[in-house]
CSV table of C-alpha atoms and ligand atoms in Angstrom, one decimal:
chain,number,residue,atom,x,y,z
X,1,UNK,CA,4.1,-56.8,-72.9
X,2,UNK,CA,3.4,-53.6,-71.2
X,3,UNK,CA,2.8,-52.7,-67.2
X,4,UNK,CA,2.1,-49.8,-65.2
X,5,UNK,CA,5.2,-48.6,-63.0
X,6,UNK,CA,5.9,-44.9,-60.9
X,7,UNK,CA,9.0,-43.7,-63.2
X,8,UNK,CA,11.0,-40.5,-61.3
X,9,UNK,CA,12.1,-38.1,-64.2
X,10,UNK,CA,13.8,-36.3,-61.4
X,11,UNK,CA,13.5,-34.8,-58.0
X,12,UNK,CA,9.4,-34.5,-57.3
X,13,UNK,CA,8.8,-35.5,-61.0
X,14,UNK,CA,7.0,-39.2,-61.1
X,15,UNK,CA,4.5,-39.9,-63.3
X,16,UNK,CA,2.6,-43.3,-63.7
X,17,UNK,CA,3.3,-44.6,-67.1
X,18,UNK,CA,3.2,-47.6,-69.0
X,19,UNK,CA,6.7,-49.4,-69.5
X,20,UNK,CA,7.5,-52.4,-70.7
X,21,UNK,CA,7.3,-55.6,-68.8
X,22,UNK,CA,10.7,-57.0,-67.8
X,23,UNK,CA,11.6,-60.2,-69.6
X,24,UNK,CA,12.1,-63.3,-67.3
X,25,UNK,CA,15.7,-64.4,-66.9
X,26,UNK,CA,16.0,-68.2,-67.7
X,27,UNK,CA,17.3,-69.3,-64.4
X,28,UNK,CA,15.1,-66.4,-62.4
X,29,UNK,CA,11.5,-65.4,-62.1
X,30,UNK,CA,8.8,-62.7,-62.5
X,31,UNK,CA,6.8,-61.3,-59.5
X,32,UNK,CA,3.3,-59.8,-59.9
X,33,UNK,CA,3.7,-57.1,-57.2
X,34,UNK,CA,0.9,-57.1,-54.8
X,35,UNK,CA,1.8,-54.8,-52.1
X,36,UNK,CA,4.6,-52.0,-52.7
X,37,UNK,CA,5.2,-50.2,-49.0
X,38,UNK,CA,6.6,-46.3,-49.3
X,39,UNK,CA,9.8,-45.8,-47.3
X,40,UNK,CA,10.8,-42.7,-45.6
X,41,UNK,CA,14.4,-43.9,-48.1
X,42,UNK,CA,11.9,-43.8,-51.0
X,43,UNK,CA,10.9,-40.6,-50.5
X,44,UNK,CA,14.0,-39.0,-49.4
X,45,UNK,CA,14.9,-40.0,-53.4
X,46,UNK,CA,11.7,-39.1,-55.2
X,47,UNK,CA,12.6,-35.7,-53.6
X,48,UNK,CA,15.6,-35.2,-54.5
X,49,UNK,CA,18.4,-36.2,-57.1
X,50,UNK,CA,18.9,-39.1,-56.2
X,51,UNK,CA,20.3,-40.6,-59.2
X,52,UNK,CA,22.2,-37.4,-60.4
X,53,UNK,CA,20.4,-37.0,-63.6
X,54,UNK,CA,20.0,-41.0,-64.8
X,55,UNK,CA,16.6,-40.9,-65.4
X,56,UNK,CA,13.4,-42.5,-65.6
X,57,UNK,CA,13.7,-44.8,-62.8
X,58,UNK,CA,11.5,-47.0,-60.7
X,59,UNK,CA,11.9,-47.1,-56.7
X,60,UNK,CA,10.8,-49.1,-54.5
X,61,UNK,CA,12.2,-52.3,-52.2
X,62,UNK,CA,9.6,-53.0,-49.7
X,63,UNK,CA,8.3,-55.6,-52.7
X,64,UNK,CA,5.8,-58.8,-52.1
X,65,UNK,CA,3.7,-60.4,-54.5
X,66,UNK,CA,3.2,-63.3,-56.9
X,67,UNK,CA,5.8,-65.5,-59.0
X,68,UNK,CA,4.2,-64.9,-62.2
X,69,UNK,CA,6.5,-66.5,-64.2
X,70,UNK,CA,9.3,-69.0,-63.7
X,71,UNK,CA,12.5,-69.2,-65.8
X,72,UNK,CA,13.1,-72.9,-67.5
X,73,UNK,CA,15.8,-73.3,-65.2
X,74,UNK,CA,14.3,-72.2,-62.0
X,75,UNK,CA,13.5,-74.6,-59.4
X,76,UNK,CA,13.1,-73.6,-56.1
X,77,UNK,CA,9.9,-71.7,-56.5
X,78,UNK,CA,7.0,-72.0,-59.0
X,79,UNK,CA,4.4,-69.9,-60.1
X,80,UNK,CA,1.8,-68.4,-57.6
X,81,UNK,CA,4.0,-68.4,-54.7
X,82,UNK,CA,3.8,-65.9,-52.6
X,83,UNK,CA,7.1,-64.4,-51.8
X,84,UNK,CA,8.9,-61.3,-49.7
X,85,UNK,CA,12.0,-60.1,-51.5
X,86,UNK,CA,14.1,-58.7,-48.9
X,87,UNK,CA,16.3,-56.1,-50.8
X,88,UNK,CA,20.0,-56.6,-49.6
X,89,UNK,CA,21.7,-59.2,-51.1
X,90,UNK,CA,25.0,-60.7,-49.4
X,91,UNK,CA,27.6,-63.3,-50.3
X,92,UNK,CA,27.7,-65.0,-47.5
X,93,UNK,CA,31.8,-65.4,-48.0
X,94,UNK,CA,33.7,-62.3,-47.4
X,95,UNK,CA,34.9,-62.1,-44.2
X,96,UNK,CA,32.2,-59.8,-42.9
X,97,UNK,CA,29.1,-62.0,-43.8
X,98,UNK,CA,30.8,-65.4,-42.3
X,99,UNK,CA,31.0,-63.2,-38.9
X,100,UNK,CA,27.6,-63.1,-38.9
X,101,UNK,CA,27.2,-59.3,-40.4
X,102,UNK,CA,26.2,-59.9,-43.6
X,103,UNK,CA,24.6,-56.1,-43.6
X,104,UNK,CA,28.6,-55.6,-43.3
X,105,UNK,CA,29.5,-57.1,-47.3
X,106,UNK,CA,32.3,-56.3,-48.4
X,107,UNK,CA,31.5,-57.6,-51.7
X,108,UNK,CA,30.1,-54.7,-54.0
X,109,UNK,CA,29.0,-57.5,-57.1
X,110,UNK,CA,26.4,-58.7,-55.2
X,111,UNK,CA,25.1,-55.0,-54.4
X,112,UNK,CA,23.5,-54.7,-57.6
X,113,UNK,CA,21.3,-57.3,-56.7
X,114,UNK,CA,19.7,-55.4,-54.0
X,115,UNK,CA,16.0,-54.7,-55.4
X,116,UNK,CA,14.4,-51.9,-55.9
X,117,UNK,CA,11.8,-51.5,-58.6
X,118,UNK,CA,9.4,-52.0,-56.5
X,119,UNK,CA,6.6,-49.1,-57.6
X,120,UNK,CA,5.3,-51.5,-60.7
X,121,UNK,CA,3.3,-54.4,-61.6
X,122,UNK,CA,5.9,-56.6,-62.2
X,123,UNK,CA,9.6,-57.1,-61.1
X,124,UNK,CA,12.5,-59.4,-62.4
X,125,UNK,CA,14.1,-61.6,-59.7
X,126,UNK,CA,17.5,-62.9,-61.2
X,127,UNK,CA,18.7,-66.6,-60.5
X,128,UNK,CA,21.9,-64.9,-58.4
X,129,UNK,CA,19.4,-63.3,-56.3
X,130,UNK,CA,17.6,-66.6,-55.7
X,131,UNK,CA,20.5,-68.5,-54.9
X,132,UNK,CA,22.2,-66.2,-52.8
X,133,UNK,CA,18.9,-65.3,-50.3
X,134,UNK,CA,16.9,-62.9,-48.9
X,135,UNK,CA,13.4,-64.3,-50.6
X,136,UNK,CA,11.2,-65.8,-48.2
X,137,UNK,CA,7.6,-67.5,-48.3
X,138,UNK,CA,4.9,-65.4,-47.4
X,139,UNK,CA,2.0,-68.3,-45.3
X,140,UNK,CA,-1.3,-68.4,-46.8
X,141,UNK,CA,-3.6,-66.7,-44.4
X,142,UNK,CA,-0.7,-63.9,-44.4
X,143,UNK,CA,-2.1,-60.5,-46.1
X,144,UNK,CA,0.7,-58.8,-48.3
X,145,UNK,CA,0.2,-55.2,-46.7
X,146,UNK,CA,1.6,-57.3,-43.2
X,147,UNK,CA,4.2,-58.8,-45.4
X,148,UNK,CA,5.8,-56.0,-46.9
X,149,UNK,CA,6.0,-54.0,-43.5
X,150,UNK,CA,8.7,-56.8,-42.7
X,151,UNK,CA,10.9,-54.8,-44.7
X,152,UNK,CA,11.2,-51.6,-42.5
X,153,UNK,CA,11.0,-54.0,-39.7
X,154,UNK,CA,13.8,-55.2,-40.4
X,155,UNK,CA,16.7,-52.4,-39.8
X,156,UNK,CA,13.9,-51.4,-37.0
X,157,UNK,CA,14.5,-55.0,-35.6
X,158,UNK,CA,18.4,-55.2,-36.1
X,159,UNK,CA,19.5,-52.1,-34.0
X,160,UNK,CA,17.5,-52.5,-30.9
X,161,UNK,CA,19.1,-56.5,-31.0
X,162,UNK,CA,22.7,-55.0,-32.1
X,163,UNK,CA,22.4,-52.3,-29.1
X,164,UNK,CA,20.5,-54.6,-26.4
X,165,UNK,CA,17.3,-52.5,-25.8
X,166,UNK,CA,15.9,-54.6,-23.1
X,167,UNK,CA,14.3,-54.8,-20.2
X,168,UNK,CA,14.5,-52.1,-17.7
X,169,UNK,CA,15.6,-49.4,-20.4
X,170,UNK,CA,14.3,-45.9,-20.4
X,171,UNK,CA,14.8,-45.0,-24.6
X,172,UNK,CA,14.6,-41.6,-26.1
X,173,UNK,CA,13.6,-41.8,-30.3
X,174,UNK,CA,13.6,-38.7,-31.7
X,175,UNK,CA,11.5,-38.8,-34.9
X,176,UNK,CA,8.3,-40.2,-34.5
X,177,UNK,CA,7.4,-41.5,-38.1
X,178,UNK,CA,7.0,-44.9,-39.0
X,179,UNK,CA,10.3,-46.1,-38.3
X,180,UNK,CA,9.8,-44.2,-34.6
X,181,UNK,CA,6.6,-46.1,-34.0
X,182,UNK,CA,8.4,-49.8,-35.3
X,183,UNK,CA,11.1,-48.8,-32.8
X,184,UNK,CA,8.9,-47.8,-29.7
X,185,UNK,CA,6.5,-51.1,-30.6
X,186,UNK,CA,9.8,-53.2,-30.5
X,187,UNK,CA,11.5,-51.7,-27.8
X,188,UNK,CA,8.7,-52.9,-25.2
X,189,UNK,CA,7.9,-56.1,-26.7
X,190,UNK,CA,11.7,-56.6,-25.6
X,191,UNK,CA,11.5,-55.1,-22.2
X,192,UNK,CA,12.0,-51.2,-22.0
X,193,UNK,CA,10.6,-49.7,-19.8
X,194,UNK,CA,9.7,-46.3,-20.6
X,195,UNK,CA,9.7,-44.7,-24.2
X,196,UNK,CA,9.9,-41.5,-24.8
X,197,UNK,CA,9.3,-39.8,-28.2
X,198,UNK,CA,10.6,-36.5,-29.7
X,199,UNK,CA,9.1,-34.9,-32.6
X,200,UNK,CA,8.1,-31.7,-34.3
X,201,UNK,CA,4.9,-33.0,-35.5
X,202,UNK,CA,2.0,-33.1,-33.3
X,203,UNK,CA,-0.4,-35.4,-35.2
X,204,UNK,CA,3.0,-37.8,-35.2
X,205,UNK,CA,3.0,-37.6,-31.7
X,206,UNK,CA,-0.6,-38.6,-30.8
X,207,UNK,CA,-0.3,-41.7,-33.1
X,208,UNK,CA,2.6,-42.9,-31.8
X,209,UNK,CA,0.7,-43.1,-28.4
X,210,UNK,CA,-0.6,-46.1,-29.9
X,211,UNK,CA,2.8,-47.8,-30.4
X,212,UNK,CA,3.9,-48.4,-26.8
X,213,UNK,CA,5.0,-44.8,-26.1
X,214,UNK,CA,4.7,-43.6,-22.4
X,215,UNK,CA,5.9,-40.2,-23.1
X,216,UNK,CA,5.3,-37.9,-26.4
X,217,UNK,CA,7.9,-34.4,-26.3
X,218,UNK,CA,7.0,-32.0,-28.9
X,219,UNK,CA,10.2,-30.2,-29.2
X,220,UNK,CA,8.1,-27.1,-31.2
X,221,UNK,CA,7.5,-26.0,-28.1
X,222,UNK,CA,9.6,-27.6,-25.2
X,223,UNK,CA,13.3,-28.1,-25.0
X,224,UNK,CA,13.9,-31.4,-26.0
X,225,UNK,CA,17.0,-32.0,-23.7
X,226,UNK,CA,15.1,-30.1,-20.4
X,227,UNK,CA,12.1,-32.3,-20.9
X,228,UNK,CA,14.1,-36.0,-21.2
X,229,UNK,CA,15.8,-34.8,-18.1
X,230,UNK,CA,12.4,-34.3,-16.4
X,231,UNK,CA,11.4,-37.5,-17.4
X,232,UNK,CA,14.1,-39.3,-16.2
X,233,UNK,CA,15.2,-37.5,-12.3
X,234,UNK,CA,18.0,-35.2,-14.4
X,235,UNK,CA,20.1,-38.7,-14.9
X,236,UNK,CA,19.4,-38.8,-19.1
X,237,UNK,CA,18.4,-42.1,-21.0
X,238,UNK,CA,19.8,-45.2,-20.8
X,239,UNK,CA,19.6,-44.9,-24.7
X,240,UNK,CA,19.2,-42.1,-27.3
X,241,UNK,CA,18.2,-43.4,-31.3
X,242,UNK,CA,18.4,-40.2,-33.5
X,243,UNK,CA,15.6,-41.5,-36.0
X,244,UNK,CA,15.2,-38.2,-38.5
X,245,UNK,CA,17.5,-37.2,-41.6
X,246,UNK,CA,18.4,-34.0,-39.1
X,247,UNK,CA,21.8,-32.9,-38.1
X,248,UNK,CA,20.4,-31.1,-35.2
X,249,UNK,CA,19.2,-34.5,-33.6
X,250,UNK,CA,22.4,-35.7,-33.3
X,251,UNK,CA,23.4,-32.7,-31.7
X,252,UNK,CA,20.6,-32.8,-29.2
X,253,UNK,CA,21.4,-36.8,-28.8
X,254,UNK,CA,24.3,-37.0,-26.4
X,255,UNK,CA,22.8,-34.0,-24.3
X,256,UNK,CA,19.9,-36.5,-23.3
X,257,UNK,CA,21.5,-39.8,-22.8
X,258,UNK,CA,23.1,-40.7,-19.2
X,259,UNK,CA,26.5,-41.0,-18.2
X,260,UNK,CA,27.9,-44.0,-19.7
X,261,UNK,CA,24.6,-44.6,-22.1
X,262,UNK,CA,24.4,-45.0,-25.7
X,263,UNK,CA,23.6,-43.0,-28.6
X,264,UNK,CA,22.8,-44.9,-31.9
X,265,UNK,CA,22.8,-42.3,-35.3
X,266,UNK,CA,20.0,-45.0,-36.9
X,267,UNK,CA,18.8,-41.9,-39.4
X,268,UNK,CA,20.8,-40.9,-42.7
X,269,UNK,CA,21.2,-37.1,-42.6
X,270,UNK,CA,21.9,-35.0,-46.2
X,271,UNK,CA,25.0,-36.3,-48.0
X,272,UNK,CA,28.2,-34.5,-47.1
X,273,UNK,CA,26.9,-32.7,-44.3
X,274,UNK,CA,28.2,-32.9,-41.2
X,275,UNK,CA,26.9,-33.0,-37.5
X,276,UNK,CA,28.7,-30.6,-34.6
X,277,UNK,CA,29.1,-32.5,-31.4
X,278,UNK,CA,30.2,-31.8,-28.3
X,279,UNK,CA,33.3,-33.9,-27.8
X,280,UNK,CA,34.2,-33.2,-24.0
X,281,UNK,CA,30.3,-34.1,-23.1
X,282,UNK,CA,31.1,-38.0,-24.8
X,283,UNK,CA,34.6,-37.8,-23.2
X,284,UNK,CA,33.7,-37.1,-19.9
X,285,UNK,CA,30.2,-38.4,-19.9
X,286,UNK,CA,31.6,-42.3,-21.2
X,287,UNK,CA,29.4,-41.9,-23.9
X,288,UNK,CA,28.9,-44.8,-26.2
X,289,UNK,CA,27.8,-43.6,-30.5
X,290,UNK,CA,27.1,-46.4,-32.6
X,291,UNK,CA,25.4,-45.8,-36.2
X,292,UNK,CA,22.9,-48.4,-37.7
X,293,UNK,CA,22.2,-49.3,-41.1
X,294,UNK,CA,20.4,-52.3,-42.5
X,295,UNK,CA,20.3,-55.8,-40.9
X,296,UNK,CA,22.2,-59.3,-41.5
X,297,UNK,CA,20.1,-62.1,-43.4
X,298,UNK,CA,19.7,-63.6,-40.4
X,299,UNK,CA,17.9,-60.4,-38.9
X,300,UNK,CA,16.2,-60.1,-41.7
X,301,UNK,CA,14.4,-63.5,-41.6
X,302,UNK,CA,13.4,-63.2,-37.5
X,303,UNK,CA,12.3,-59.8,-38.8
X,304,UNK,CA,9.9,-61.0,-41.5
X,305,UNK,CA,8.6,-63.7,-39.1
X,306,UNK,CA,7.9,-60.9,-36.4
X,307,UNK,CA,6.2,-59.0,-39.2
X,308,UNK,CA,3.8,-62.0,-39.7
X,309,UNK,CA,3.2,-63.1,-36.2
X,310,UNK,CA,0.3,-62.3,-34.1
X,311,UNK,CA,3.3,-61.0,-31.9
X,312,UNK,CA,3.3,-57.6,-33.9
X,313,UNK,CA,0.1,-55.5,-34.3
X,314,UNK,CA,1.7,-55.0,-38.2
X,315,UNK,CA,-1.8,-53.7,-40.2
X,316,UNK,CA,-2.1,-51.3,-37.0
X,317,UNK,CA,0.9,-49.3,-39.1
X,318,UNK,CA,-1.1,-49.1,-42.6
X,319,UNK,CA,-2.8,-46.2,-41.6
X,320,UNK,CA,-3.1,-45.6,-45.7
X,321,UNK,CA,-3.7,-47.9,-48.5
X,322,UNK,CA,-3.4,-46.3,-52.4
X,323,UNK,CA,-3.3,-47.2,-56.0
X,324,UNK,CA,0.0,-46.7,-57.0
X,325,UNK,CA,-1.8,-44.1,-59.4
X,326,UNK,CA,-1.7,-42.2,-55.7
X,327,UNK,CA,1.7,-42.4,-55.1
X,328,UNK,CA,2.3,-38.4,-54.9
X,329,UNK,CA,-0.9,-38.3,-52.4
X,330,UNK,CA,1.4,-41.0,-49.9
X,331,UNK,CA,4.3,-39.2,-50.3
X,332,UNK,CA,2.4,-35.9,-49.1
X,333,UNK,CA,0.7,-37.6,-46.5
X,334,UNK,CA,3.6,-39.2,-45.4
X,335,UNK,CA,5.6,-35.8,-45.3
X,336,UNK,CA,2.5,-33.8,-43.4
X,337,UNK,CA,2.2,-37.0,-40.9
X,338,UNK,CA,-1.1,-37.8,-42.0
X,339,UNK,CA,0.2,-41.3,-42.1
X,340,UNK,CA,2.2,-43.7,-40.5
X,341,UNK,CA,2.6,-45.8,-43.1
X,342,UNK,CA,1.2,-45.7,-46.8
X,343,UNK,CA,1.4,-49.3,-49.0
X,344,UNK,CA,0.8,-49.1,-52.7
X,345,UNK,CA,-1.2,-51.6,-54.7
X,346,UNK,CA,-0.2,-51.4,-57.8
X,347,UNK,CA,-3.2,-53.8,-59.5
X,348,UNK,CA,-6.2,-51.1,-58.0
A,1,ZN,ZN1,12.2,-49.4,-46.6
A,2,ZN,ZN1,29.8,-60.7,-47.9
């Protein structure tokens, strides 16, 4: 059986092709992919290469849909179920995950299980994956573009709980893209106060006006650092989240956060390179820098339900919905900041 999937051939190279439909595994199952959201992560490896040469491959891990098919020795779900597949996958036994970070394993077999894939008609699910968690029942009256935005939620969801943004904060996010907007939402649904966003990108800035921010900074044309001191009577932020793949963020970062606040490094910046800080400003200052990646199972679950509460204006985020025929349109609207968020059906 053939499907339709995005392979990358390499960096900017992805062509919709047909492939062959993966085979379900006896004790796993086979899910018709709805909804497919593209990830800023996504992009950053369509763009580039990612996978040093090992080519074709399929992307994608913001994945909901159908079970289409159920192994003979599958039990817990059954076919037309409709499922969310978060993509990490822990043990739930090294040392890290019984502390309650799972987004901390240690154990590097159960990586592989992490999906991606996504950018197809059809995915394989394997029994391990099943077993160990991460899968979770999408309700009924539930629309699969609001379902697969709990995936970005999620890391979104985990840092502003790991660092405590909370009533009566005053947070700087540089980088106003999707991720920016999830984070400014967030942030006053738990109490901030006053958000202020940075970004290059004007037509970013005047959409995430609509996400809870008070203040937008276009730091084109206005020193970044002068204007969150403005904001704030010279005293900085309470907290700073470099959002952008930039080194220069991180620079700016500590330079707008007050004495004794915190700086969280939540955006993955090009491998190997390496950001210049100044060291005597975080001695002196009692700066706090934490970095963020990912979320624990438990996160990810409280995420997911956010994602699919009336809580969380989620479809106000799907500013773009393509055929995954479209998928190099999203990734230039998402690059331009045309959207905020682009979901790929991969059945229109
Ligand atoms: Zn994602
Ligand atoms: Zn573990």
């Amino acid at each position: 059986m053939k499907m339709k999937a995005a392979l990358m051939y390499g960096p900017n190279d992805i062509r919709v092709e047909e492939t062959d439909k993966p085979i379900c595994p006896s004790d796993g199952l086979i899910l018709k992919i709805m909804s497919v959201g593209l990830c800023g992560s996504d992009i950053r490896n369509l763009t580039t290469d990612s996978r040093k040469g090992n080519y074709p491959f399929i992307y994608g891990h913001e994945i909901v849909g159908y079970v289409d098919e159920v192994g003979k020795d599958e039990t817990k779900y059954k076919v037309g179920d409709k499922l969310f597949l978060f993509p990490g996958t822990y043990c739930m036994e090294c040392d890290e995950c019984i502390s309650g970070h799972s987004e901390n394993c240690s154990n590097e077999e159960v990586a592989h299980l992490a999906g991606t894939g996504g950018f197809a008609q059809y995915i394989a699910v394997s029994g391990e994956k099943i077993r160990k968690g991460g899968i979770y029942i999408i309700p009924d009256d539930v629309s699969f573009d609001a379902a697969s935005l709990g995936e970005p939620l999620t890391s979104v969801f985990a840092c502003l709980e790991n660092v405590k943004v909370e009533y009566p904060d005053t947070l700087v996010i540089i980088g106003a893209g999707p991720i920016g907007c999830f984070m400014a939402q967030l942030a006053k649904i738990r109490g901030a106060q006053k958000v202020i966003m940075i970004d290059i990108n004007e037509k970013r800035l005047k959409m995430a006006l609509e996400f809870g921010v008070d203040i937008i900074v276009d730091s084109s044309k206005e020193d970044p650092i002068e204007a969150v001191k403005k904001y704030t009577n010279n005293k900085g932020a309470d907290k700073v989240i470099s959002a952008t793949p930039v080194n220069a963020t991180q620079t700016q970062s500590i330079h707008m956060v007050r004495k004794g606040g915190l700086v969280v490094f939540f955006g993955g910046v090009p491998k190997g390179s390496m950001t210049e800080l100044d060291c005597n400003l975080i001695h002196y200052n009692n700066i706090w820098i934490k970095g963020h990646f990912g979320a624990s199972y438990s996160q990810s679950k409280r995420a997911f339900q956010l994602a699919i509460s009336p809580s969380f204006p989620t479809e106000k985020f799907v500013t773009h919905v393509l055929p995954l025929d479209k998928i190099n349109e999203g990734i230039q609207l998402t690059r331009t900041g045309e959207a905020i968020k682009v979901v790929l059906h991969p059945w229109d």
